[in-house]
Amino acid sequence: MDVPLQVAIASDHGGFKLKGEIIAFLKKMNIECTDLGTYSEESVDYPDFALPVAEAVRSGKYTRGIIICGTGIGVCIAANKVPGIRAALCHDAFSARASREHNDANVLTMGERVLGVGPALEIVKIWLETEFQGGRHSRRLEKISRIEDKYCSK
């Protein structure tokens, strides 16, 4: 990896415990991360935590983002509303690797109620260590950018 990874991470109440496990794992891997909330298991609205991570990655302040909720679906939908964000919901190692190699995903979403800690940490490790392949995949990302341009300019 050419640029040191800087990860913005957040969760709603449904992903709070797994977020803590991931933060500890990132620290063991010597990867800089910033916790953007939530800070308890008290019920909150997931878009309020998906948006700051997506905006932090879009701004370039962070190279990647990780967001966790109960299923990973809600935060994925919310994050993907931000232009330039390619959030990928991954619940297995294959999807994690492919989301980076083929889609250059810059935000990883997961569901605490779907995954155990062990598989989640494996997904995070693979996702952070996998590089974008470029080539024919770059053409596809350019097409996604044109879709964003078409609908975000209105």
PDB file of C-alpha atoms in Angstrom:
ATOM      1  CA  MET A   1       0.000   0.000   0.000  1.00  0.00           C
ATOM      2  CA  ASP A   2       1.470   3.306  -1.103  1.00  0.00           C
ATOM      3  CA  VAL A   3      -0.555   5.574   1.187  1.00  0.00           C
ATOM      4  CA  PRO A   4      -0.824   4.720   4.882  1.00  0.00           C
ATOM      5  CA  LEU A   5      -4.338   3.654   5.707  1.00  0.00           C
ATOM      6  CA  GLN A   6      -6.432   6.002   7.778  1.00  0.00           C
ATOM      7  CA  VAL A   7      -9.812   4.554   8.657  1.00  0.00           C
ATOM      8  CA  ALA A   8     -12.957   6.344   9.797  1.00  0.00           C
ATOM      9  CA  ILE A   9     -15.255   3.949  11.629  1.00  0.00           C
ATOM     10  CA  ALA A  10     -18.777   4.252  13.026  1.00  0.00           C
ATOM     11  CA  SER A  11     -21.808   2.204  13.969  1.00  0.00           C
ATOM     12  CA  ASP A  12     -25.321   2.507  15.174  1.00  0.00           C
ATOM     13  CA  HIS A  13     -26.454   0.732  18.351  1.00  0.00           C
ATOM     14  CA  GLY A  14     -26.838  -2.552  16.439  1.00  0.00           C
ATOM     15  CA  GLY A  15     -23.165  -2.559  15.494  1.00  0.00           C
ATOM     16  CA  PHE A  16     -21.668  -1.019  18.618  1.00  0.00           C
ATOM     17  CA  LYS A  17     -20.053  -4.162  20.085  1.00  0.00           C
ATOM     18  CA  LEU A  18     -18.549  -5.302  16.775  1.00  0.00           C
ATOM     19  CA  LYS A  19     -17.202  -1.795  16.158  1.00  0.00           C
ATOM     20  CA  GLY A  20     -15.260  -2.050  19.421  1.00  0.00           C
ATOM     21  CA  GLU A  21     -13.753  -5.376  18.349  1.00  0.00           C
ATOM     22  CA  ILE A  22     -12.749  -3.926  14.984  1.00  0.00           C
ATOM     23  CA  ILE A  23     -11.158  -0.843  16.560  1.00  0.00           C
ATOM     24  CA  ALA A  24      -9.051  -3.078  18.839  1.00  0.00           C
ATOM     25  CA  PHE A  25      -8.079  -5.187  15.812  1.00  0.00           C
ATOM     26  CA  LEU A  26      -7.068  -2.107  13.794  1.00  0.00           C
ATOM     27  CA  LYS A  27      -4.905  -0.896  16.667  1.00  0.00           C
ATOM     28  CA  LYS A  28      -3.145  -4.290  16.775  1.00  0.00           C
ATOM     29  CA  MET A  29      -2.512  -3.922  13.029  1.00  0.00           C
ATOM     30  CA  ASN A  30      -1.101  -0.408  13.641  1.00  0.00           C
ATOM     31  CA  ILE A  31      -3.753   1.134  11.412  1.00  0.00           C
ATOM     32  CA  GLU A  32      -4.850   4.618  12.358  1.00  0.00           C
ATOM     33  CA  CYS A  33      -8.579   4.827  12.970  1.00  0.00           C
ATOM     34  CA  THR A  34     -11.020   7.405  14.263  1.00  0.00           C
ATOM     35  CA  ASP A  35     -14.279   6.430  15.952  1.00  0.00           C
ATOM     36  CA  LEU A  36     -17.107   8.683  14.728  1.00  0.00           C
ATOM     37  CA  GLY A  37     -19.750   7.157  17.024  1.00  0.00           C
ATOM     38  CA  THR A  38     -22.078   5.966  18.341  1.00  0.00           C
ATOM     39  CA  TYR A  39     -20.609   5.557  21.781  1.00  0.00           C
ATOM     40  CA  SER A  40     -23.217   3.338  23.453  1.00  0.00           C
ATOM     41  CA  GLU A  41     -25.899   0.756  22.738  1.00  0.00           C
ATOM     42  CA  GLU A  42     -28.640   3.364  23.127  1.00  0.00           C
ATOM     43  CA  SER A  43     -30.905   3.368  20.065  1.00  0.00           C
ATOM     44  CA  VAL A  44     -29.829   5.819  17.347  1.00  0.00           C
ATOM     45  CA  ASP A  45     -30.553   6.349  13.649  1.00  0.00           C
ATOM     46  CA  TYR A  46     -27.977   4.701  11.394  1.00  0.00           C
ATOM     47  CA  PRO A  47     -27.867   7.447   8.706  1.00  0.00           C
ATOM     48  CA  ASP A  48     -26.537   9.825  11.383  1.00  0.00           C
ATOM     49  CA  PHE A  49     -23.402   7.672  11.633  1.00  0.00           C
ATOM     50  CA  ALA A  50     -23.066   6.466   8.042  1.00  0.00           C
ATOM     51  CA  LEU A  51     -22.974  10.015   6.686  1.00  0.00           C
ATOM     52  CA  PRO A  52     -19.967  11.301   8.690  1.00  0.00           C
ATOM     53  CA  VAL A  53     -17.878   8.288   7.630  1.00  0.00           C
ATOM     54  CA  ALA A  54     -18.865   8.681   3.976  1.00  0.00           C
ATOM     55  CA  GLU A  55     -18.138  12.410   4.057  1.00  0.00           C
ATOM     56  CA  ALA A  56     -14.795  11.853   5.792  1.00  0.00           C
ATOM     57  CA  VAL A  57     -13.719   9.392   3.091  1.00  0.00           C
ATOM     58  CA  ARG A  58     -15.040  11.606   0.285  1.00  0.00           C
ATOM     59  CA  SER A  59     -13.108  14.589   1.669  1.00  0.00           C
ATOM     60  CA  GLY A  60      -9.847  12.616   1.522  1.00  0.00           C
ATOM     61  CA  LYS A  61      -9.211  12.991   5.248  1.00  0.00           C
ATOM     62  CA  TYR A  62      -9.516   9.189   5.520  1.00  0.00           C
ATOM     63  CA  THR A  63      -8.525   6.623   2.916  1.00  0.00           C
ATOM     64  CA  ARG A  64     -11.213   4.119   3.935  1.00  0.00           C
ATOM     65  CA  GLY A  65     -14.312   3.831   6.074  1.00  0.00           C
ATOM     66  CA  ILE A  66     -15.983   1.024   7.995  1.00  0.00           C
ATOM     67  CA  ILE A  67     -19.595   1.220   9.164  1.00  0.00           C
ATOM     68  CA  ILE A  68     -21.493  -1.395  11.144  1.00  0.00           C
ATOM     69  CA  CYS A  69     -25.191  -1.714  11.930  1.00  0.00           C
ATOM     70  CA  GLY A  70     -27.414  -4.702  12.647  1.00  0.00           C
ATOM     71  CA  THR A  71     -27.371  -6.030   9.085  1.00  0.00           C
ATOM     72  CA  GLY A  72     -24.996  -3.644   7.285  1.00  0.00           C
ATOM     73  CA  ILE A  73     -27.734  -2.863   4.775  1.00  0.00           C
ATOM     74  CA  GLY A  74     -28.992   0.470   6.093  1.00  0.00           C
ATOM     75  CA  VAL A  75     -25.553   2.006   6.511  1.00  0.00           C
ATOM     76  CA  CYS A  76     -24.553   0.766   3.048  1.00  0.00           C
ATOM     77  CA  ILE A  77     -27.569   2.431   1.445  1.00  0.00           C
ATOM     78  CA  ALA A  78     -26.966   5.678   3.346  1.00  0.00           C
ATOM     79  CA  ALA A  79     -23.225   5.832   2.604  1.00  0.00           C
ATOM     80  CA  ASN A  80     -23.761   5.183  -1.103  1.00  0.00           C
ATOM     81  CA  LYS A  81     -25.862   8.351  -1.366  1.00  0.00           C
ATOM     82  CA  VAL A  82     -22.636  10.373  -1.044  1.00  0.00           C
ATOM     83  CA  PRO A  83     -21.008  10.951  -4.455  1.00  0.00           C
ATOM     84  CA  GLY A  84     -17.660   9.199  -4.769  1.00  0.00           C
ATOM     85  CA  ILE A  85     -18.450   6.619  -2.121  1.00  0.00           C
ATOM     86  CA  ARG A  86     -18.432   2.986  -3.119  1.00  0.00           C
ATOM     87  CA  ALA A  87     -19.710   1.241  -0.011  1.00  0.00           C
ATOM     88  CA  ALA A  88     -19.769  -2.539  -0.123  1.00  0.00           C
ATOM     89  CA  LEU A  89     -21.734  -4.792   2.191  1.00  0.00           C
ATOM     90  CA  CYS A  90     -19.507  -7.802   2.857  1.00  0.00           C
ATOM     91  CA  HIS A  91     -20.325 -10.845   4.933  1.00  0.00           C
ATOM     92  CA  ASP A  92     -17.661 -13.179   3.549  1.00  0.00           C
ATOM     93  CA  ALA A  93     -14.000 -13.105   2.521  1.00  0.00           C
ATOM     94  CA  PHE A  94     -14.710 -13.493  -1.200  1.00  0.00           C
ATOM     95  CA  SER A  95     -16.971 -10.426  -1.294  1.00  0.00           C
ATOM     96  CA  ALA A  96     -14.452  -8.402   0.712  1.00  0.00           C
ATOM     97  CA  ARG A  97     -11.654  -9.222  -1.723  1.00  0.00           C
ATOM     98  CA  ALA A  98     -13.789  -8.675  -4.824  1.00  0.00           C
ATOM     99  CA  SER A  99     -15.168  -5.368  -3.516  1.00  0.00           C
ATOM    100  CA  ARG A 100     -11.617  -4.013  -3.430  1.00  0.00           C
ATOM    101  CA  GLU A 101     -10.137  -5.722  -6.503  1.00  0.00           C
ATOM    102  CA  HIS A 102     -13.062  -5.055  -8.831  1.00  0.00           C
ATOM    103  CA  ASN A 103     -15.038  -2.170  -7.313  1.00  0.00           C
ATOM    104  CA  ASP A 104     -12.376  -0.173  -5.460  1.00  0.00           C
ATOM    105  CA  ALA A 105     -14.771  -0.012  -2.504  1.00  0.00           C
ATOM    106  CA  ASN A 106     -13.727   2.760  -0.149  1.00  0.00           C
ATOM    107  CA  VAL A 107     -16.273   1.976   2.580  1.00  0.00           C
ATOM    108  CA  LEU A 108     -16.917  -1.449   4.085  1.00  0.00           C
ATOM    109  CA  THR A 109     -20.240  -2.166   5.748  1.00  0.00           C
ATOM    110  CA  MET A 110     -21.101  -5.179   7.873  1.00  0.00           C
ATOM    111  CA  GLY A 111     -23.862  -6.429  10.130  1.00  0.00           C
ATOM    112  CA  GLU A 112     -23.170  -7.363  13.743  1.00  0.00           C
ATOM    113  CA  ARG A 113     -26.339  -9.464  13.836  1.00  0.00           C
ATOM    114  CA  VAL A 114     -25.180 -11.374  10.749  1.00  0.00           C
ATOM    115  CA  LEU A 115     -21.500 -11.987  11.510  1.00  0.00           C
ATOM    116  CA  GLY A 116     -19.467 -13.357  14.354  1.00  0.00           C
ATOM    117  CA  VAL A 117     -16.367 -11.499  15.497  1.00  0.00           C
ATOM    118  CA  GLY A 118     -13.902 -13.942  13.886  1.00  0.00           C
ATOM    119  CA  PRO A 119     -15.336 -13.759  10.365  1.00  0.00           C
ATOM    120  CA  ALA A 120     -15.785  -9.974  10.689  1.00  0.00           C
ATOM    121  CA  LEU A 121     -12.122  -9.459  11.562  1.00  0.00           C
ATOM    122  CA  GLU A 122     -11.059 -11.703   8.672  1.00  0.00           C
ATOM    123  CA  ILE A 123     -13.203  -9.601   6.321  1.00  0.00           C
ATOM    124  CA  VAL A 124     -11.679  -6.366   7.638  1.00  0.00           C
ATOM    125  CA  LYS A 125      -8.130  -7.709   7.224  1.00  0.00           C
ATOM    126  CA  ILE A 126      -8.728  -8.896   3.667  1.00  0.00           C
ATOM    127  CA  TRP A 127     -10.570  -5.704   2.719  1.00  0.00           C
ATOM    128  CA  LEU A 128      -7.797  -3.465   4.046  1.00  0.00           C
ATOM    129  CA  GLU A 129      -4.979  -5.483   2.478  1.00  0.00           C
ATOM    130  CA  THR A 130      -6.522  -5.928  -0.974  1.00  0.00           C
ATOM    131  CA  GLU A 131      -5.624  -3.464  -3.720  1.00  0.00           C
ATOM    132  CA  PHE A 132      -7.784  -2.325  -6.636  1.00  0.00           C
ATOM    133  CA  GLN A 133      -6.830  -4.182  -9.839  1.00  0.00           C
ATOM    134  CA  GLY A 134      -7.632  -1.343 -12.236  1.00  0.00           C
ATOM    135  CA  GLY A 135      -7.722  -2.333 -15.910  1.00  0.00           C
ATOM    136  CA  ARG A 136     -11.181  -3.186 -17.167  1.00  0.00           C
ATOM    137  CA  HIS A 137     -12.557  -2.442 -13.703  1.00  0.00           C
ATOM    138  CA  SER A 138     -11.563   1.229 -14.025  1.00  0.00           C
ATOM    139  CA  ARG A 139     -13.847   1.580 -17.032  1.00  0.00           C
ATOM    140  CA  ARG A 140     -16.750   0.319 -14.969  1.00  0.00           C
ATOM    141  CA  LEU A 141     -16.026   2.762 -12.145  1.00  0.00           C
ATOM    142  CA  GLU A 142     -15.978   5.605 -14.676  1.00  0.00           C
ATOM    143  CA  LYS A 143     -19.479   4.546 -15.727  1.00  0.00           C
ATOM    144  CA  ILE A 144     -20.607   4.663 -12.097  1.00  0.00           C
ATOM    145  CA  SER A 145     -19.140   8.168 -11.809  1.00  0.00           C
ATOM    146  CA  ARG A 146     -21.144   9.246 -14.858  1.00  0.00           C
ATOM    147  CA  ILE A 147     -24.321   7.959 -13.202  1.00  0.00           C
ATOM    148  CA  GLU A 148     -23.487  10.022 -10.110  1.00  0.00           C
ATOM    149  CA  ASP A 149     -22.830  13.077 -12.261  1.00  0.00           C
ATOM    150  CA  LYS A 150     -26.121  12.645 -14.060  1.00  0.00           C
ATOM    151  CA  TYR A 151     -28.227  12.505 -10.900  1.00  0.00           C
ATOM    152  CA  CYS A 152     -26.208  14.674  -8.528  1.00  0.00           C
ATOM    153  CA  SER A 153     -26.157  17.705 -10.817  1.00  0.00           C
ATOM    154  CA  LYS A 154     -29.925  18.228 -10.455  1.00  0.00           C
TER     155      LYS A 154
END
